[in-house]
Amino acid sequence: NTEKLELPGIDASQDLLSDALEISDETQTRFMEEKSGKWAAAVNQRFTFIISRDRVKENPTPWLLDSVEDPDEIYNYFNSNRTYREISAAMSTDLYDNMVAYDFQLWNNTIPVFFAQPKCRETIDQLDGQQRFTVCKDYRSAELQDQCENRRIWKVCPLTCNRCVKDSFGRFLHKKELMNCSDLSNKGYHTKKNLCKIFGIRNFCGEVCLANTKPSSESPHPSAQPSVPPPSSSPSNTESP
């Protein structure tokens, strides 16, 4: 039977039959995921683009690794300059399309997954000064929540202290629906209210979520500056996902 079988994946049979000692295809991208759906990645010869649900309560930021500039994979190059923005956009689109086509676990996840950087971010490191030996998420507890009135704390921890009311640019995935903050704004009141209860979405779409909890005549208060500014021309030196 010579009928051609339709199988998922890349047909690399010609590579196996080739006499070349090394096969190199810079245009080929492979897609993979962790078996329980914690992360998914698009990988080509040079770049690796990763989205993850692991740290959604700290910094829900995708990662872009560059094996040429950073062989040890220490730095996150996601959106750090125009070139990396274009690479990030292309690889994130390809990854999403394949997640849908091949029913990735992350596609079926109920925890939101973010394809963009949030406007406001906060450090995941230990704080200093009088707050040493604590981290931002400690101030989400009932015992410490009132300390968010301290300017020194909410300036460093704007997300935990609900001081960020900026809408972020980009998309997030929740229950098989890809949306942005404008899409969230157009949903019904109760749908928005339930989505804005989710920590990551509330921080990603701060202005929309604040407006949904305030009377229409009341304007949002000015937002605090993010404690960790988004990268400009240099990559961020943060821990790899």
mmCIF file of C-alpha atoms in Angstrom, residues 75-78 80 84 231-238:
data_model
loop_
_atom_site.group_PDB
_atom_site.id
_atom_site.type_symbol
_atom_site.label_atom_id
_atom_site.label_comp_id
_atom_site.label_asym_id
_atom_site.label_seq_id
_atom_site.Cartn_x
_atom_site.Cartn_y
_atom_site.Cartn_z
ATOM 1 C CA TYR A 75 18.862 36.602 30.055
ATOM 2 C CA ASN A 76 15.327 37.203 28.862
ATOM 3 C CA TYR A 77 15.382 39.025 25.499
ATOM 4 C CA PHE A 78 11.611 39.229 25.142
ATOM 5 C CA SER A 80 14.024 44.100 24.656
ATOM 6 C CA TYR A 84 13.526 40.933 19.467
ATOM 7 C CA PRO A 231 13.604 46.313 29.345
ATOM 8 C CA SER A 232 14.610 48.814 26.713
ATOM 9 C CA SER A 233 17.734 48.003 24.732
ATOM 10 C CA SER A 234 19.305 45.517 27.118
ATOM 11 C CA PRO A 235 17.973 42.163 28.254
ATOM 12 C CA SER A 236 16.682 41.586 31.748
ATOM 13 C CA ASN A 237 18.905 39.678 34.081
ATOM 14 C CA THR A 238 16.290 37.533 35.805
#
